[in-house]
Amino acid sequence: MVKKIQTVEEWKIILNKLKKSGKSIGFVPTMGALHKGHKSLVLKSVEENDITIVSIFINPTQFNDPNDLNNYPISLSKDIEMLNDSKADYLFLPDKEIIYPNNYTYKVIETDFSKQLCGEHRPGHFDGVLSVVMKLLNIIEATNSYFGEKDWQQYQLIEGMANAFFLNTKIISCPVIREEDGLAFSSRNRLLTKKDRLIAPEFYKALSSNRSEEDIIKILTKKGFKVDYIKIIKNRILGAVSLGKVRLIDNVKR
Ligand code: AMP
């Protein structure tokens, strides 16, 4: 059974014992509403480490839109079931006051790549992501921490931050897990209307099509998506779109 931990002090006591016995620790940070994408990260951590700790914290500072934060799905009891099935050992569930004792006056900011792509369309988003991940990595002191390529820009920035600040935790990327129709699993998928859920797989299809960025934008716009960007970077095509109020991101190798 996964053991719930709510304070930093509780974890540090356990951590000291784990360190003394030389156990490796895998850490999977999440915002909850867990699905098969999250599960793949947890299973990889369980496979590669003696102990796995998962965090669930809906990080307010990374939401540039208050409605998005207020509507973010929560399913704690189901999440705990999934963590038990996956043989995770600990669940870190901190309150906002624990993570932000200084009311977000201290931040980690990357000044270049974080301002592009999703950063351009969601001002301050990656400042919030990097700040919370830095705090969590410093609290957990894991051997390895697991991040999904679904959020490829996020993974690149976290890896860059870990290198820039000489963090001790190794940052490990995991492939995108998809529904049978190709739509990448996302906690936000459950907010799609029935009609939009049927259209949503067209996003992945278009990204995989080998067409130009401009053509993909045209195709998706015609199908009813609002396109934030479609961009090829480092042998990869990345995109962000909205269907109604639901924003979806995805990327595929080229
Ligand atoms: P989130 O709860 O959305 O903050 O995501 C927590 C972690 O799960 C991040 O590292 C995500 O990149 C990863 N993740 C989310 N969806 C997927 C997916 N479909 N496939 C693989 N990893 C994912």
PDB file of C-alpha atoms and ligand atoms in Angstrom:
ATOM      1  CA  MET A   1       0.000   0.000   0.000  1.00  0.00           C
ATOM      2  CA  VAL A   2       1.323   3.425  -0.961  1.00  0.00           C
ATOM      3  CA  LYS A   3       2.111   5.537   2.119  1.00  0.00           C
ATOM      4  CA  LYS A   4       0.882   9.137   2.110  1.00  0.00           C
ATOM      5  CA  ILE A   5       3.311  11.872   3.125  1.00  0.00           C
ATOM      6  CA  GLN A   6       2.210  15.452   3.605  1.00  0.00           C
ATOM      7  CA  THR A   7       5.184  17.312   5.039  1.00  0.00           C
ATOM      8  CA  VAL A   8       8.821  17.757   4.115  1.00  0.00           C
ATOM      9  CA  GLU A   9       9.895  16.694   7.629  1.00  0.00           C
ATOM     10  CA  GLU A  10       8.057  13.341   7.366  1.00  0.00           C
ATOM     11  CA  TRP A  11       9.824  12.602   4.072  1.00  0.00           C
ATOM     12  CA  LYS A  12      13.291  13.652   5.306  1.00  0.00           C
ATOM     13  CA  ILE A  13      13.069  11.121   8.184  1.00  0.00           C
ATOM     14  CA  ILE A  14      12.264   8.329   5.714  1.00  0.00           C
ATOM     15  CA  LEU A  15      14.868   9.626   3.254  1.00  0.00           C
ATOM     16  CA  ASN A  16      17.638   9.472   5.873  1.00  0.00           C
ATOM     17  CA  LYS A  17      16.840   5.827   6.554  1.00  0.00           C
ATOM     18  CA  LEU A  18      16.752   5.019   2.826  1.00  0.00           C
ATOM     19  CA  LYS A  19      20.082   6.765   2.267  1.00  0.00           C
ATOM     20  CA  LYS A  20      21.719   4.882   5.157  1.00  0.00           C
ATOM     21  CA  SER A  21      20.633   1.577   3.654  1.00  0.00           C
ATOM     22  CA  GLY A  22      21.916   2.657   0.212  1.00  0.00           C
ATOM     23  CA  LYS A  23      18.509   2.408  -1.515  1.00  0.00           C
ATOM     24  CA  SER A  24      17.971   4.124  -4.874  1.00  0.00           C
ATOM     25  CA  ILE A  25      14.938   6.425  -5.092  1.00  0.00           C
ATOM     26  CA  GLY A  26      12.832   7.080  -8.184  1.00  0.00           C
ATOM     27  CA  PHE A  27      10.592  10.156  -8.225  1.00  0.00           C
ATOM     28  CA  VAL A  28       7.599  10.899 -10.487  1.00  0.00           C
ATOM     29  CA  PRO A  29       6.135  14.402 -10.113  1.00  0.00           C
ATOM     30  CA  THR A  30       2.506  14.776 -11.298  1.00  0.00           C
ATOM     31  CA  MET A  31      -0.564  16.968 -10.904  1.00  0.00           C
ATOM     32  CA  GLY A  32      -2.848  13.959 -10.338  1.00  0.00           C
ATOM     33  CA  ALA A  33      -5.863  12.756 -12.372  1.00  0.00           C
ATOM     34  CA  LEU A  34      -3.526   9.901 -13.225  1.00  0.00           C
ATOM     35  CA  HIS A  35      -3.814   7.963 -16.489  1.00  0.00           C
ATOM     36  CA  LYS A  36      -1.786   5.408 -18.459  1.00  0.00           C
ATOM     37  CA  GLY A  37       0.830   8.021 -19.401  1.00  0.00           C
ATOM     38  CA  HIS A  38       1.580   8.663 -15.722  1.00  0.00           C
ATOM     39  CA  LYS A  39       1.428   4.931 -15.027  1.00  0.00           C
ATOM     40  CA  SER A  40       4.189   4.256 -17.568  1.00  0.00           C
ATOM     41  CA  LEU A  41       6.475   6.665 -15.662  1.00  0.00           C
ATOM     42  CA  VAL A  42       5.641   5.041 -12.314  1.00  0.00           C
ATOM     43  CA  LEU A  43       6.233   1.526 -13.690  1.00  0.00           C
ATOM     44  CA  LYS A  44       9.603   2.571 -15.145  1.00  0.00           C
ATOM     45  CA  SER A  45      10.599   4.078 -11.812  1.00  0.00           C
ATOM     46  CA  VAL A  46       9.513   0.953  -9.921  1.00  0.00           C
ATOM     47  CA  GLU A  47      11.528  -1.172 -12.342  1.00  0.00           C
ATOM     48  CA  GLU A  48      14.678   0.959 -12.108  1.00  0.00           C
ATOM     49  CA  ASN A  49      14.761   1.906  -8.403  1.00  0.00           C
ATOM     50  CA  ASP A  50      14.482   0.286  -4.963  1.00  0.00           C
ATOM     51  CA  ILE A  51      11.872   2.824  -3.855  1.00  0.00           C
ATOM     52  CA  THR A  52       9.398   4.951  -5.853  1.00  0.00           C
ATOM     53  CA  ILE A  53       7.784   8.161  -4.645  1.00  0.00           C
ATOM     54  CA  VAL A  54       5.101   9.949  -6.685  1.00  0.00           C
ATOM     55  CA  SER A  55       3.960  13.492  -5.950  1.00  0.00           C
ATOM     56  CA  ILE A  56       0.520  14.926  -6.657  1.00  0.00           C
ATOM     57  CA  PHE A  57       0.467  18.709  -6.461  1.00  0.00           C
ATOM     58  CA  ILE A  58      -1.662  20.939  -8.679  1.00  0.00           C
ATOM     59  CA  ASN A  59       0.891  23.704  -9.015  1.00  0.00           C
ATOM     60  CA  PRO A  60      -0.991  27.042  -9.088  1.00  0.00           C
ATOM     61  CA  THR A  61       1.972  29.072 -10.378  1.00  0.00           C
ATOM     62  CA  GLN A  62       2.105  27.293 -13.726  1.00  0.00           C
ATOM     63  CA  PHE A  63      -1.500  28.144 -14.632  1.00  0.00           C
ATOM     64  CA  ASN A  64      -1.679  31.417 -16.497  1.00  0.00           C
ATOM     65  CA  ASP A  65      -5.468  31.001 -16.830  1.00  0.00           C
ATOM     66  CA  PRO A  66      -7.409  30.830 -13.499  1.00  0.00           C
ATOM     67  CA  ASN A  67     -10.291  28.945 -15.198  1.00  0.00           C
ATOM     68  CA  ASP A  68      -7.874  26.236 -16.309  1.00  0.00           C
ATOM     69  CA  LEU A  69      -6.686  25.880 -12.688  1.00  0.00           C
ATOM     70  CA  ASN A  70     -10.247  25.831 -11.284  1.00  0.00           C
ATOM     71  CA  ASN A  71     -11.367  23.188 -13.812  1.00  0.00           C
ATOM     72  CA  TYR A  72      -8.296  20.957 -13.440  1.00  0.00           C
ATOM     73  CA  PRO A  73      -9.572  17.391 -12.813  1.00  0.00           C
ATOM     74  CA  ILE A  74      -9.058  15.742  -9.400  1.00  0.00           C
ATOM     75  CA  SER A  75      -9.463  11.980  -8.734  1.00  0.00           C
ATOM     76  CA  LEU A  76      -7.393  11.208  -5.634  1.00  0.00           C
ATOM     77  CA  SER A  77      -8.944   7.873  -4.614  1.00  0.00           C
ATOM     78  CA  LYS A  78      -8.605   6.479  -8.171  1.00  0.00           C
ATOM     79  CA  ASP A  79      -5.038   7.834  -8.302  1.00  0.00           C
ATOM     80  CA  ILE A  80      -4.183   5.960  -5.086  1.00  0.00           C
ATOM     81  CA  GLU A  81      -5.645   2.731  -6.553  1.00  0.00           C
ATOM     82  CA  MET A  82      -3.430   3.125  -9.609  1.00  0.00           C
ATOM     83  CA  LEU A  83      -0.358   3.781  -7.458  1.00  0.00           C
ATOM     84  CA  ASN A  84      -1.103   0.650  -5.416  1.00  0.00           C
ATOM     85  CA  ASP A  85      -1.498  -1.402  -8.618  1.00  0.00           C
ATOM     86  CA  SER A  86       1.841  -0.054  -9.843  1.00  0.00           C
ATOM     87  CA  LYS A  87       3.619  -0.872  -6.546  1.00  0.00           C
ATOM     88  CA  ALA A  88       4.652   2.724  -5.823  1.00  0.00           C
ATOM     89  CA  ASP A  89       5.904   3.098  -2.225  1.00  0.00           C
ATOM     90  CA  TYR A  90       5.154   6.707  -1.270  1.00  0.00           C
ATOM     91  CA  LEU A  91       2.782   9.486  -2.325  1.00  0.00           C
ATOM     92  CA  PHE A  92       3.862  13.041  -1.524  1.00  0.00           C
ATOM     93  CA  LEU A  93       0.777  15.267  -1.211  1.00  0.00           C
ATOM     94  CA  PRO A  94       1.939  18.677  -0.018  1.00  0.00           C
ATOM     95  CA  ASP A  95      -0.274  21.724   0.624  1.00  0.00           C
ATOM     96  CA  LYS A  96       0.304  24.948  -1.272  1.00  0.00           C
ATOM     97  CA  GLU A  97       1.680  26.593   1.900  1.00  0.00           C
ATOM     98  CA  ILE A  98       4.388  23.934   2.179  1.00  0.00           C
ATOM     99  CA  ILE A  99       5.590  24.399  -1.389  1.00  0.00           C
ATOM    100  CA  TYR A 100       5.224  28.193  -1.403  1.00  0.00           C
ATOM    101  CA  PRO A 101       6.154  29.452   2.088  1.00  0.00           C
ATOM    102  CA  ASN A 102       7.354  32.714   0.510  1.00  0.00           C
ATOM    103  CA  ASN A 103       4.284  33.214  -1.639  1.00  0.00           C
ATOM    104  CA  TYR A 104       6.253  32.687  -4.882  1.00  0.00           C
ATOM    105  CA  THR A 105       8.670  35.574  -4.400  1.00  0.00           C
ATOM    106  CA  TYR A 106      11.566  33.206  -5.197  1.00  0.00           C
ATOM    107  CA  LYS A 107      11.477  31.737  -8.719  1.00  0.00           C
ATOM    108  CA  VAL A 108      13.590  29.777 -11.184  1.00  0.00           C
ATOM    109  CA  ILE A 109      13.475  31.457 -14.591  1.00  0.00           C
ATOM    110  CA  GLU A 110      14.968  30.282 -17.875  1.00  0.00           C
ATOM    111  CA  THR A 111      15.200  33.233 -20.224  1.00  0.00           C
ATOM    112  CA  ASP A 112      15.361  31.752 -23.738  1.00  0.00           C
ATOM    113  CA  PHE A 113      13.640  28.485 -24.733  1.00  0.00           C
ATOM    114  CA  SER A 114      11.016  28.856 -21.965  1.00  0.00           C
ATOM    115  CA  LYS A 115       9.738  31.995 -23.662  1.00  0.00           C
ATOM    116  CA  GLN A 116       9.113  30.173 -26.978  1.00  0.00           C
ATOM    117  CA  LEU A 117       6.379  27.749 -28.139  1.00  0.00           C
ATOM    118  CA  CYS A 118       4.108  27.060 -25.110  1.00  0.00           C
ATOM    119  CA  GLY A 119       5.956  29.778 -23.176  1.00  0.00           C
ATOM    120  CA  GLU A 120       4.959  32.368 -25.755  1.00  0.00           C
ATOM    121  CA  HIS A 121       1.293  31.413 -25.466  1.00  0.00           C
ATOM    122  CA  ARG A 122       1.252  30.829 -21.689  1.00  0.00           C
ATOM    123  CA  PRO A 123       3.217  33.696 -20.092  1.00  0.00           C
ATOM    124  CA  GLY A 124       4.930  32.615 -16.871  1.00  0.00           C
ATOM    125  CA  HIS A 125       3.989  28.952 -17.355  1.00  0.00           C
ATOM    126  CA  PHE A 126       7.533  27.562 -17.396  1.00  0.00           C
ATOM    127  CA  ASP A 127       8.657  29.857 -14.554  1.00  0.00           C
ATOM    128  CA  GLY A 128       6.003  28.063 -12.479  1.00  0.00           C
ATOM    129  CA  VAL A 129       6.996  24.610 -13.780  1.00  0.00           C
ATOM    130  CA  LEU A 130      10.740  25.085 -13.201  1.00  0.00           C
ATOM    131  CA  SER A 131      10.208  26.643  -9.770  1.00  0.00           C
ATOM    132  CA  VAL A 132       8.008  23.802  -8.533  1.00  0.00           C
ATOM    133  CA  VAL A 133      10.204  21.071 -10.022  1.00  0.00           C
ATOM    134  CA  MET A 134      13.317  22.622  -8.430  1.00  0.00           C
ATOM    135  CA  LYS A 135      11.545  22.676  -5.047  1.00  0.00           C
ATOM    136  CA  LEU A 136      10.307  19.081  -5.426  1.00  0.00           C
ATOM    137  CA  LEU A 137      13.712  17.786  -6.558  1.00  0.00           C
ATOM    138  CA  ASN A 138      15.351  19.481  -3.555  1.00  0.00           C
ATOM    139  CA  ILE A 139      12.774  18.029  -1.172  1.00  0.00           C
ATOM    140  CA  ILE A 140      12.794  14.468  -2.524  1.00  0.00           C
ATOM    141  CA  GLU A 141      16.558  14.147  -3.248  1.00  0.00           C
ATOM    142  CA  ALA A 142      15.824  11.236  -5.605  1.00  0.00           C
ATOM    143  CA  THR A 143      18.387   9.237  -7.526  1.00  0.00           C
ATOM    144  CA  ASN A 144      16.293   9.388 -10.710  1.00  0.00           C
ATOM    145  CA  SER A 145      13.275  11.469 -11.706  1.00  0.00           C
ATOM    146  CA  TYR A 146      10.938  10.590 -14.593  1.00  0.00           C
ATOM    147  CA  PHE A 147       9.303  12.983 -17.088  1.00  0.00           C
ATOM    148  CA  GLY A 148       7.135  12.314 -20.157  1.00  0.00           C
ATOM    149  CA  GLU A 149       8.110  13.320 -23.683  1.00  0.00           C
ATOM    150  CA  LYS A 150       4.474  14.305 -24.147  1.00  0.00           C
ATOM    151  CA  ASP A 151       5.584  17.599 -22.556  1.00  0.00           C
ATOM    152  CA  TRP A 152       8.767  17.679 -24.604  1.00  0.00           C
ATOM    153  CA  GLN A 153       9.562  21.381 -24.097  1.00  0.00           C
ATOM    154  CA  GLN A 154       9.036  20.927 -20.357  1.00  0.00           C
ATOM    155  CA  TYR A 155      11.352  17.894 -20.292  1.00  0.00           C
ATOM    156  CA  GLN A 156      14.073  19.811 -22.198  1.00  0.00           C
ATOM    157  CA  LEU A 157      13.841  22.750 -19.780  1.00  0.00           C
ATOM    158  CA  ILE A 158      13.930  20.518 -16.690  1.00  0.00           C
ATOM    159  CA  GLU A 159      16.940  18.646 -17.988  1.00  0.00           C
ATOM    160  CA  GLY A 160      18.598  21.981 -18.801  1.00  0.00           C
ATOM    161  CA  MET A 161      17.843  23.291 -15.303  1.00  0.00           C
ATOM    162  CA  ALA A 162      19.227  20.140 -13.658  1.00  0.00           C
ATOM    163  CA  ASN A 163      22.468  20.592 -15.624  1.00  0.00           C
ATOM    164  CA  ALA A 164      22.673  24.358 -15.090  1.00  0.00           C
ATOM    165  CA  PHE A 165      22.270  24.040 -11.305  1.00  0.00           C
ATOM    166  CA  PHE A 166      24.321  20.830 -10.893  1.00  0.00           C
ATOM    167  CA  LEU A 167      21.374  18.958  -9.368  1.00  0.00           C
ATOM    168  CA  ASN A 168      22.126  15.458  -8.118  1.00  0.00           C
ATOM    169  CA  THR A 169      19.005  13.797  -9.499  1.00  0.00           C
ATOM    170  CA  LYS A 170      19.247  12.173 -12.941  1.00  0.00           C
ATOM    171  CA  ILE A 171      16.458  13.374 -15.277  1.00  0.00           C
ATOM    172  CA  ILE A 172      14.996  10.531 -17.352  1.00  0.00           C
ATOM    173  CA  SER A 173      12.568  10.895 -20.282  1.00  0.00           C
ATOM    174  CA  CYS A 174       9.778   8.431 -21.100  1.00  0.00           C
ATOM    175  CA  PRO A 175       7.917   8.004 -24.441  1.00  0.00           C
ATOM    176  CA  VAL A 176       4.427   9.401 -25.101  1.00  0.00           C
ATOM    177  CA  ILE A 177       1.648   6.936 -24.277  1.00  0.00           C
ATOM    178  CA  ARG A 178      -1.407   7.194 -26.526  1.00  0.00           C
ATOM    179  CA  GLU A 179      -5.041   6.072 -26.699  1.00  0.00           C
ATOM    180  CA  GLU A 180      -5.809   3.494 -29.422  1.00  0.00           C
ATOM    181  CA  ASP A 181      -6.868   6.284 -31.780  1.00  0.00           C
ATOM    182  CA  GLY A 182      -3.529   8.076 -31.343  1.00  0.00           C
ATOM    183  CA  LEU A 183      -4.600  10.840 -28.958  1.00  0.00           C
ATOM    184  CA  ALA A 184      -1.898  11.288 -26.298  1.00  0.00           C
ATOM    185  CA  PHE A 185      -3.216  10.541 -22.799  1.00  0.00           C
ATOM    186  CA  SER A 186      -3.713  13.778 -20.876  1.00  0.00           C
ATOM    187  CA  SER A 187      -5.586  14.655 -17.698  1.00  0.00           C
ATOM    188  CA  ARG A 188      -7.337  17.341 -19.751  1.00  0.00           C
ATOM    189  CA  ASN A 189      -8.806  14.816 -22.269  1.00  0.00           C
ATOM    190  CA  ARG A 190     -11.642  14.090 -19.843  1.00  0.00           C
ATOM    191  CA  LEU A 191     -12.757  17.728 -20.186  1.00  0.00           C
ATOM    192  CA  LEU A 192     -13.363  17.342 -23.964  1.00  0.00           C
ATOM    193  CA  THR A 193     -16.978  17.268 -25.166  1.00  0.00           C
ATOM    194  CA  LYS A 194     -18.052  14.050 -26.931  1.00  0.00           C
ATOM    195  CA  LYS A 195     -17.865  15.810 -30.289  1.00  0.00           C
ATOM    196  CA  ASP A 196     -14.417  17.289 -29.623  1.00  0.00           C
ATOM    197  CA  ARG A 197     -13.137  13.927 -28.353  1.00  0.00           C
ATOM    198  CA  LEU A 198     -13.945  12.469 -31.783  1.00  0.00           C
ATOM    199  CA  ILE A 199     -12.024  15.256 -33.553  1.00  0.00           C
ATOM    200  CA  ALA A 200      -9.046  15.256 -31.139  1.00  0.00           C
ATOM    201  CA  PRO A 201      -7.078  12.324 -32.722  1.00  0.00           C
ATOM    202  CA  GLU A 202      -6.779  14.409 -35.930  1.00  0.00           C
ATOM    203  CA  PHE A 203      -4.101  16.426 -34.083  1.00  0.00           C
ATOM    204  CA  TYR A 204      -1.748  13.438 -33.790  1.00  0.00           C
ATOM    205  CA  LYS A 205      -2.633  12.294 -37.331  1.00  0.00           C
ATOM    206  CA  ALA A 206      -1.715  15.716 -38.743  1.00  0.00           C
ATOM    207  CA  LEU A 207       1.561  15.885 -36.780  1.00  0.00           C
ATOM    208  CA  SER A 208       2.503  12.415 -38.069  1.00  0.00           C
ATOM    209  CA  SER A 209       1.662  13.272 -41.686  1.00  0.00           C
ATOM    210  CA  ASN A 210       5.080  14.599 -42.825  1.00  0.00           C
ATOM    211  CA  ARG A 211       3.410  17.734 -44.244  1.00  0.00           C
ATOM    212  CA  SER A 212       4.820  21.248 -43.773  1.00  0.00           C
ATOM    213  CA  GLU A 213       4.062  23.286 -40.654  1.00  0.00           C
ATOM    214  CA  GLU A 214       1.865  25.644 -42.726  1.00  0.00           C
ATOM    215  CA  ASP A 215      -0.156  22.791 -44.261  1.00  0.00           C
ATOM    216  CA  ILE A 216      -0.758  21.210 -40.846  1.00  0.00           C
ATOM    217  CA  ILE A 217      -1.978  24.540 -39.449  1.00  0.00           C
ATOM    218  CA  LYS A 218      -4.397  24.882 -42.400  1.00  0.00           C
ATOM    219  CA  ILE A 219      -5.703  21.300 -42.045  1.00  0.00           C
ATOM    220  CA  LEU A 220      -6.250  21.557 -38.287  1.00  0.00           C
ATOM    221  CA  THR A 221      -7.884  24.994 -38.494  1.00  0.00           C
ATOM    222  CA  LYS A 222     -10.306  23.632 -41.111  1.00  0.00           C
ATOM    223  CA  LYS A 223     -11.208  20.750 -38.789  1.00  0.00           C
ATOM    224  CA  GLY A 224     -12.137  23.164 -35.974  1.00  0.00           C
ATOM    225  CA  PHE A 225      -8.927  23.388 -33.926  1.00  0.00           C
ATOM    226  CA  LYS A 226      -7.567  26.728 -32.738  1.00  0.00           C
ATOM    227  CA  VAL A 227      -3.838  26.383 -33.400  1.00  0.00           C
ATOM    228  CA  ASP A 228      -1.328  28.093 -31.054  1.00  0.00           C
ATOM    229  CA  TYR A 229       1.711  26.811 -32.935  1.00  0.00           C
ATOM    230  CA  ILE A 230       3.065  23.953 -35.052  1.00  0.00           C
ATOM    231  CA  LYS A 231       6.851  23.954 -35.193  1.00  0.00           C
ATOM    232  CA  ILE A 232       9.680  21.635 -36.218  1.00  0.00           C
ATOM    233  CA  ILE A 233      12.626  21.632 -33.774  1.00  0.00           C
ATOM    234  CA  LYS A 234      15.510  19.147 -33.557  1.00  0.00           C
ATOM    235  CA  ASN A 235      13.977  16.377 -35.729  1.00  0.00           C
ATOM    236  CA  ARG A 236      10.668  16.695 -33.946  1.00  0.00           C
ATOM    237  CA  ILE A 237       7.392  18.398 -34.792  1.00  0.00           C
ATOM    238  CA  LEU A 238       5.622  19.988 -31.837  1.00  0.00           C
ATOM    239  CA  GLY A 239       2.201  21.555 -31.576  1.00  0.00           C
ATOM    240  CA  ALA A 240      -0.363  23.125 -29.277  1.00  0.00           C
ATOM    241  CA  VAL A 241      -4.038  23.443 -30.183  1.00  0.00           C
ATOM    242  CA  SER A 242      -7.368  24.035 -28.476  1.00  0.00           C
ATOM    243  CA  LEU A 243     -10.753  22.408 -28.930  1.00  0.00           C
ATOM    244  CA  GLY A 244     -13.291  24.586 -27.129  1.00  0.00           C
ATOM    245  CA  LYS A 245     -11.662  25.479 -23.822  1.00  0.00           C
ATOM    246  CA  VAL A 246      -9.400  22.419 -23.750  1.00  0.00           C
ATOM    247  CA  ARG A 247      -5.764  22.922 -24.733  1.00  0.00           C
ATOM    248  CA  LEU A 248      -3.866  19.911 -26.104  1.00  0.00           C
ATOM    249  CA  ILE A 249      -0.132  19.572 -26.768  1.00  0.00           C
ATOM    250  CA  ASP A 250       1.693  16.798 -28.570  1.00  0.00           C
ATOM    251  CA  ASN A 251       4.847  16.061 -30.555  1.00  0.00           C
ATOM    252  CA  VAL A 252       6.226  13.330 -32.811  1.00  0.00           C
ATOM    253  CA  LYS A 253       9.673  12.532 -34.211  1.00  0.00           C
ATOM    254  CA  ARG A 254      10.356  13.510 -37.854  1.00  0.00           C
TER     255      ARG A 254
HETATM  256  P1  AMP B   1       1.137  16.184 -15.363  1.00  0.00           P
HETATM  257  O1  AMP B   1       0.370  15.485 -14.287  1.00  0.00           O
HETATM  258  O2  AMP B   1       0.312  16.521 -16.568  1.00  0.00           O
HETATM  259  O3  AMP B   1       1.946  17.346 -14.840  1.00  0.00           O
HETATM  260  O4  AMP B   1       2.197  15.127 -15.910  1.00  0.00           O
HETATM  261  C1  AMP B   1       3.109  14.488 -15.046  1.00  0.00           C
HETATM  262  C2  AMP B   1       4.137  13.758 -15.873  1.00  0.00           C
HETATM  263  O5  AMP B   1       3.494  12.775 -16.692  1.00  0.00           O
HETATM  264  C3  AMP B   1       4.904  14.690 -16.842  1.00  0.00           C
HETATM  265  O6  AMP B   1       6.270  14.323 -16.848  1.00  0.00           O
HETATM  266  C4  AMP B   1       4.247  14.405 -18.152  1.00  0.00           C
HETATM  267  O7  AMP B   1       5.076  14.651 -19.270  1.00  0.00           O
HETATM  268  C5  AMP B   1       3.919  12.932 -18.027  1.00  0.00           C
HETATM  269  N1  AMP B   1       2.853  12.557 -18.974  1.00  0.00           N
HETATM  270  C6  AMP B   1       1.626  13.119 -19.090  1.00  0.00           C
HETATM  271  N2  AMP B   1       0.938  12.550 -20.095  1.00  0.00           N
HETATM  272  C7  AMP B   1       1.755  11.612 -20.638  1.00  0.00           C
HETATM  273  C8  AMP B   1       1.619  10.685 -21.731  1.00  0.00           C
HETATM  274  N3  AMP B   1       0.511  10.610 -22.463  1.00  0.00           N
HETATM  275  N4  AMP B   1       2.666   9.872 -22.003  1.00  0.00           N
HETATM  276  C9  AMP B   1       3.805   9.939 -21.271  1.00  0.00           C
HETATM  277  N5  AMP B   1       3.990  10.780 -20.231  1.00  0.00           N
HETATM  278  C10 AMP B   1       2.976  11.607 -19.927  1.00  0.00           C
END
